Every structure is written in structure tokens, then in C-alpha cells.
Amino acid sequence: MLSGRTLPKKGHGSLRCIRILRDLSARHMESARLVSALSILAISIHLLVGLALVMTWNRRRQQRFTLTLGISYCLVALSSSVEFLDDPNLEFTFTGVIFVPILFTANVCLLISGIHSLIGQTLKKTHLFLFAISLFTCVQVVIGHGNQFLTQLLVSLAYLYIAVRACMGFRVQTPAERYVGVLLCLLALHPLISMTFSWHAAEMQMMVGALIRTALGFTVLYIALDRTLQEAVRLSQRFQMMIEHSQQGVLIATPEHALYANAEALKIYGARESAALDTRFRDITMPAAEQAMLLTEYQKVINGEREQFSWEGPRRRIDGSVRYLHFFAYPIEWDGIQAGCILITDETERLEQSRALLHRATHDSLTGLPNRSALMETLHAHCRSPDWAFALFMINIDRFKLFNAAHGYGVGDEILQAFSRVLATTVPIGGVLYRVGVDEFALFAQPLDHDPALLGLEQILLRQLAQPIDVSGGAFYVDASIGRADFPAHGEDADVIIRAANAAMHQSKNKPGSVITRAESRFEQGSTDMLTLEQALRIGIRQREVYLCYQPKVNSETGEIIGFEALARWNRPGIGMISPQEFIRAAETTGLIVELGSMLLLHACEQLATWIKTGHECVPVAVNVSPLQLLNPHFPSQVMDILKSTQVAPEFLTLEITESAAVENLEQTRVQLAQLQEMGIHVAMDDFGTGFSSLGMLRNLPLSTVKIDKALIDPLPSEEGKAVVQAICQLAAALGLKVVAEGVETEEQARAAREAGCDELQGYFYSKPLSTEDASRMLSGTQSDA
Ligand code: C2E
Ligand code: CA
Ligand code: CA
């Protein structure tokens, strides 16, 4: 059925070539052996190239085309080997009908897919599948009808298509990549050899095909290796760039030598080249004292006994300056040498910043002294052991606000600085001076022989404070109230010690000049009492336990009542009457005065409204205003609201402010008083003559009245006393201010005050503060008198 001559016309691909060769061998037994040898050689080369490609893929699996093409080559070798089965009925066996066509189809498809992957393009699986089906069918047709031309054409067209894609597909073609297209073209066209000439040329075609395939295989191998190399170069360049531009120093070193240093490492050490670090490697990374230990650990890292190791500390640069460096080492192989890679971070700035931050957090910027939180830390640390006896002095400058007010904040600051310098001279060895508040200092002293040394310290403190302090505004005598508490005698923890020293300091406040008071438990009891008082007052205000009584003011000439001063009274349940000085102070320290003040102001206005409504001959009422109330910028409008709500004319209301209130914040007080004056409310300066008695203040503030304090009225009717009161009256007259004398207790005082020029008189001589009913009765009496 099948003759030796028709055999070559029927086969497909490599199968056909082998047939031709076998036919050839029938005719030329001599050359047949050569042809067999050649085809074994071709199979071996295909196999080797295929395996080389697969192995290349195994090393670098990103290059999938090496796997695809490798398998394709192996399949070529396998399908060619089938011919060696030497079965004359091969076309009718399973191998001939199914196995070989599948191998052939798979080989072509893998080649096409591999080339696509090589040029970086994806081939749709459906397209490939359709092509595979067509090719397989064609091969079957060839086997059935002996029309090998169709298969050949299909394969050639597929190769041509892939060759064109390969020619155009590479983004940037390397010479090797350019050959892929050319070789594929040749592979597509090489069947022309047998078609164009005669089937005798088939053996040549087989050899040419094998050669082209081999060349293609080597080219693809070359491309794969070239790409791997390029990738390696790119990676190494990238790594080098990263290392060179790294903000972290990188040093590769054995325990003896530095092998490599990046730019940052050179910069950190102030070196120009790695060689400068080489011989000094140990000294610059490890201080002499720690060298033995650090070298042992570093050697462990190099040996792989430790995965990593880090250390840090101050290190000298080449120029001798010191930087604080952090080192982190891990093992590395460097040009075949086992070494360590040390990452170096210059922590100097960060350390300085955190030190500066810490300093700022624990120090006062004006005096440079450690602050309250630093004091607390010291106390907490020392209170841990009762054996560490120490004394704490709380030092508060007396009337510091007055310095600020009278001379400005600049001088105030200078005084604080100068005061802290004076205190610093008294600090004993082991002691620390702190600034714990605006005008408050703390001296921590830890003398070895406790009491005598502390007594000496107290004397030094008082001696130093007796000296005037020189600042640009002049020399000032600064008094301070000092409280001393000892650990553990006065308390066993920081808070208790501070409370004890503070309570003692407040005791000193009650005595004139610079005074040191030792802590006593009763002082703190006083503070506790104050606290209870505050709590009770809070409730008292809500429950309206605080009320007003009214002390009349009389015309010094006629003796008729021309006004009342409203004075607060508190009948504390279970306790009785509490002195206004006491509860007003408590209200001021807690801020309750704002609520209490406006409540009393409302009461006073309501009372005025009642008197007016009930037809009494009404007189103005003076209400005392605390400095804290004046600090509120809305105070004038609040007063206005109260007047409006009670429908009382502003001229019936006088507000009494104290000098200290004005001094606290002169400018704001001036603005507030001006607004009150504009509303038609009178303002009186209370207690004149006890504090600053600044004439400038009388001139600058919009006042209507000056109330001379009882302390200046008491000496009356003495001539000196009278002269003082007279001088104030003359001054007030010049400024257009009315004068009220406070605390007039005797007729003589009343006469002397009148003669000195006081317009109004107030005091027990005329009347003690009266209840509302009595005051109403008195008003009615006035009315009836009139
Ligand atoms: P102040 O404003 O100087 O009030 C005058 C004080 O002197 C009153 O004491 C009054 O009773 C007392 N006094 C009047 N005449 C004589 C006298 O002839 N002899 C003596 N020995 N004392 C006399 P009081 O009521 O105890 O008030 C004391 C201070 O409490 C007041 O001094 C004032 O600073 C404050 N205060 C009283 N009520 C209020 C208030 O409603 N608000 C505010 N913020 N402070 C008030
Ligand atoms: Ca008053
Ligand atoms: Ca007064």
C-alpha cells in the first residue's frame, strides 16, 4: 500500500524528514548511516538546547519563555525520536495517528506561545487553542489524504506571523533579539527548499531546519542570560545608588578593617575616603574601654552566631569633634570575605533636641532654674528612702504683683532673675533651687549634719534677702515669705512635704518682712479649715445664707444720711456669723467671688428698688467690688443688666474698688471704670492710704470718691493725723473727688475729719452696719425728719 517512494509525501514535519532519510538510506546505504548519525545529532542538540532552556528557567523563573521554548525543543527531539521505532506501519498505529500529531501540534504551539512571552506579549488562550485544533486537524488530513502542503502552509504561516511579531515586538531590540525574527522567518520559509526544488532536497531541508532551530535555541538562551545579567546589573546599580544616597552611614568591616564606607558614613566621620576609616575602624566605632566586649559581640555577628547586634555612644570624628552614634550590625559576605555590615545613625541632633525638649519641659525659661515638675521628680526620688533626710524651703516674694504694676513687666522679670541669682548663692552643696510659680521658688537642701547646717542656711537666706536687689530700674528691697518642711519629720511623701512647706510659707505671709516659718501640723489644719469653709460657702451662696447689711454715710456738715455702704454678712449654719474678711478671702481664692459679687449687687439693687417703690427717701448705695470681678471684661454690662432688670437709676449705685484691684491691671481697670462712669455709675477708691496710695492712680482713673481708710482716721484728732487727712482732701479737691472718712468712732474724730475737709463720714460713731429693716426705718426717719 505504501511504497518507499510515496512515504516522504505522506509524513508531517520531522516524521516526514526521517522518512526521507530512511528512503535515502534504502538507496544509499553508505550515506544512510551518516544521515542517521546526523539525525541523532540533531535530536541530541534539540534535546540539549531544550534542557538548557528549562534549566535556565529553573534559575530565573520570571523568564517563562525559557520553559515554554525548552519544552518545545524537547518535544521536537521526542517526535523525531519516534521515527527510530522503525515501524513501517507507523501511520496506522496509535503513535502515528495520535501521539506524533499531538507532539507536533504541541511543539508548534509552544514555540508560538514561547516567542510571544519572549517579546513580552500575551497570546489569547482561545486563539492558541483554535490554532492547535486547526493544526491537529490538518495533520490528520495529511495523514488521511497525503496532502502535506496544507499543514506545511499552516505552520509556515504561523511561523511567519510570529516572526513578524518578533521583528516588531521588542521594545528596544538588542542584536540578539533582532535575530529571533530573522531565524523565525527562515524557519517559516525553509520548507520552500523541498517545495521549490524536489523532494530530494528534503534531507537538506531537514538539516537546514535543525540548524535554524539550534541557532534559534542558542539565541533565546543568549537573550535569557543577557536579560538576567542586565537585571543583575540594574539591581546592583539600584543597590549602589540606594547605599550611596542613604541618609544612614553604611560601613562594611571585618573586626580589623573597614572594607567599604558609603558617602554618609564618610560624612559622619568627616573623612574624604574609605581608606581614612580603614586603619581607625576600631577606634571610631568602639571606644577603648568597651572594645573588648564590643569586638567579641561583633565577631559573633560575623561568625553568624548572632543575627544582629546594636550599640551606641559618643564617638570621635576625624577632626576630634564628638558625635553621638548608633550602630546596628549584621553579617554580610563581601567579595568572598565574611564581614559585618554596620548601619550608622548620627543621633547627635535628635539627642540634643530631646535634651533641649527635656530641659524646656523641666526648666523655667526666665531664670533657667528647674521647674515644679523637676522639683516633684526630685522629691519623689528622695522620698523613697526615709534615710535621705532633706529640707524643702518654699519661698514666695511678697507683693510681687505690685512690682509689675508699678514698674512694668520688664522690671518685674529682672527682679525675678536677680532674686533667683541671690537665692542661688545660698544653695548648699547637694541642694537645688527651683522656680515653681511666678513669684515662688523652692530650695531643696540636703545637708549632712541636719539641723545646725539648716539653721546656718536659714541665716544666710535671711541675710541675703535683707540686701537690696539691683536691677536696671533701680535697687529694690524684696521681702519673701518662706516656709520650711523637713523630710521625713513633716511628711513622708512629696505632696505632703510640699503642702507642709506651703502652709508654713503662708504663715510667714502674716508677718512683715522676710520671715522663715517651720512647718507645723496646725498650719495645715488652718488650710483644711479654709477648705471646709470654701465648701460651706459654696452651699451658702446657693442657699442665700449670705445677705447684706447697710452702714450709713452722713454728710460731714449736716449729719444727714446721704448713702449706705452695703456690707456682706454670712450666718453659717451651726457656726454663726463669719467675718466678711474671712469668707470674702475664701471666695476670692476659689473664684466664687464672681458669683457671690453679682448676687450681692443684685440684692443691693433690689433693695434700692424696694425703697424707691415703697416711697422711701432713697439714698445711693455703695457696693464693694472684688478685684476678680473687675477682671471680667463683661463686668460693666452685667452691672447695667442688673440696673435695668431692677429699674434702678445708675446714679443710685456706687461701686467701691480697692487700690490693689486697680494696681493688678491698671489699663483694664481704667477701661472698665470709664465704661461704668459713662453709664452714670459712681466709683469710689476704697481703703485709700493703706497700700500704694498712688496719686498718679487717683488722677488717671475715672473716680468720683476717695474713701480714706480707718487706719488714717484712727490718729485723729491728732495734729499729724489731721495734716495727713487734710493733704489727701486738698489733693482730692484738686482732682474734683469727694472724700469719705471711714471708721469714724468718736465725735472728735468726726469733727477733725470735717475740719480736715472730708465731705462724708462713715463709722460706728454714726451707726454700725444695719439690717435691712433698720436701714429702712432709718430712711423713713430721714424722710420724716426732712
Ligand atoms: P470695707 O469695704 O473697708 O468696709 C468697711 C469695714 O469697716 C466694714 O467691715 C465695716 O463694718 C467696718 N467699719 C465701719 N465703721 C467702723 C468703725 O467705726 N470701726 C470699726 N472698727 N470698723 C468699722 P466689715 O463689714 O467687716 O467688712 C470688712 C471688709 O470686707 C470690707 O472692708 C470689704 O473689704 C469686705 N467686704 C464686706 N462686704 C463685701 C462685699 O459685699 N463685697 C466685697 N467684695 N467685699 C466686701
Ligand atoms: Ca468698702
Ligand atoms: Ca474701706
Short mmCIF file of C-alpha atoms in Angstrom, two decimals, residues 3 26 29 39 106 125 148 152 154 315 337 347 382 405 482 503 533 550 552 562 573 629 641 648 688 718 730 757:
data_model
loop_
_atom_site.label_atom_id
_atom_site.label_comp_id
_atom_site.label_asym_id
_atom_site.label_seq_id
_atom_site.Cartn_x
_atom_site.Cartn_y
_atom_site.Cartn_z
CA SER A 3 5.76 2.38 -1.22
CA ALA A 26 17.46 2.45 1.14
CA MET A 29 23.21 2.55 2.36
CA SER A 39 19.55 12.99 12.82
CA ALA A 106 2.17 20.96 20.86
CA LYS A 125 -5.56 31.13 25.10
CA GLN A 148 1.16 17.66 3.33
CA GLN A 152 3.21 22.96 5.80
CA LEU A 154 -0.37 26.48 8.09
CA ARG A 315 32.39 58.74 69.13
CA ILE A 337 35.15 37.76 52.83
CA GLU A 347 21.78 60.63 66.69
CA HIS A 382 14.20 61.26 97.66
CA ALA A 405 2.21 97.06 88.20
CA ILE A 482 9.48 81.33 103.48
CA ALA A 503 1.27 76.10 104.78
CA LEU A 533 -15.05 76.98 104.75
CA TYR A 550 -26.19 98.64 105.32
CA PRO A 552 -24.96 104.73 106.69
CA ILE A 562 -26.57 110.61 102.22
CA PRO A 573 -25.47 77.27 109.83
CA GLN A 629 -14.94 90.82 89.43
CA ASP A 641 -28.22 94.48 83.12
CA VAL A 648 -32.79 101.45 89.42
CA PHE A 688 -7.07 104.85 100.45
CA SER A 718 -4.00 114.47 116.48
CA GLN A 730 -6.80 119.00 99.27
CA GLY A 757 -12.08 118.63 104.55
#
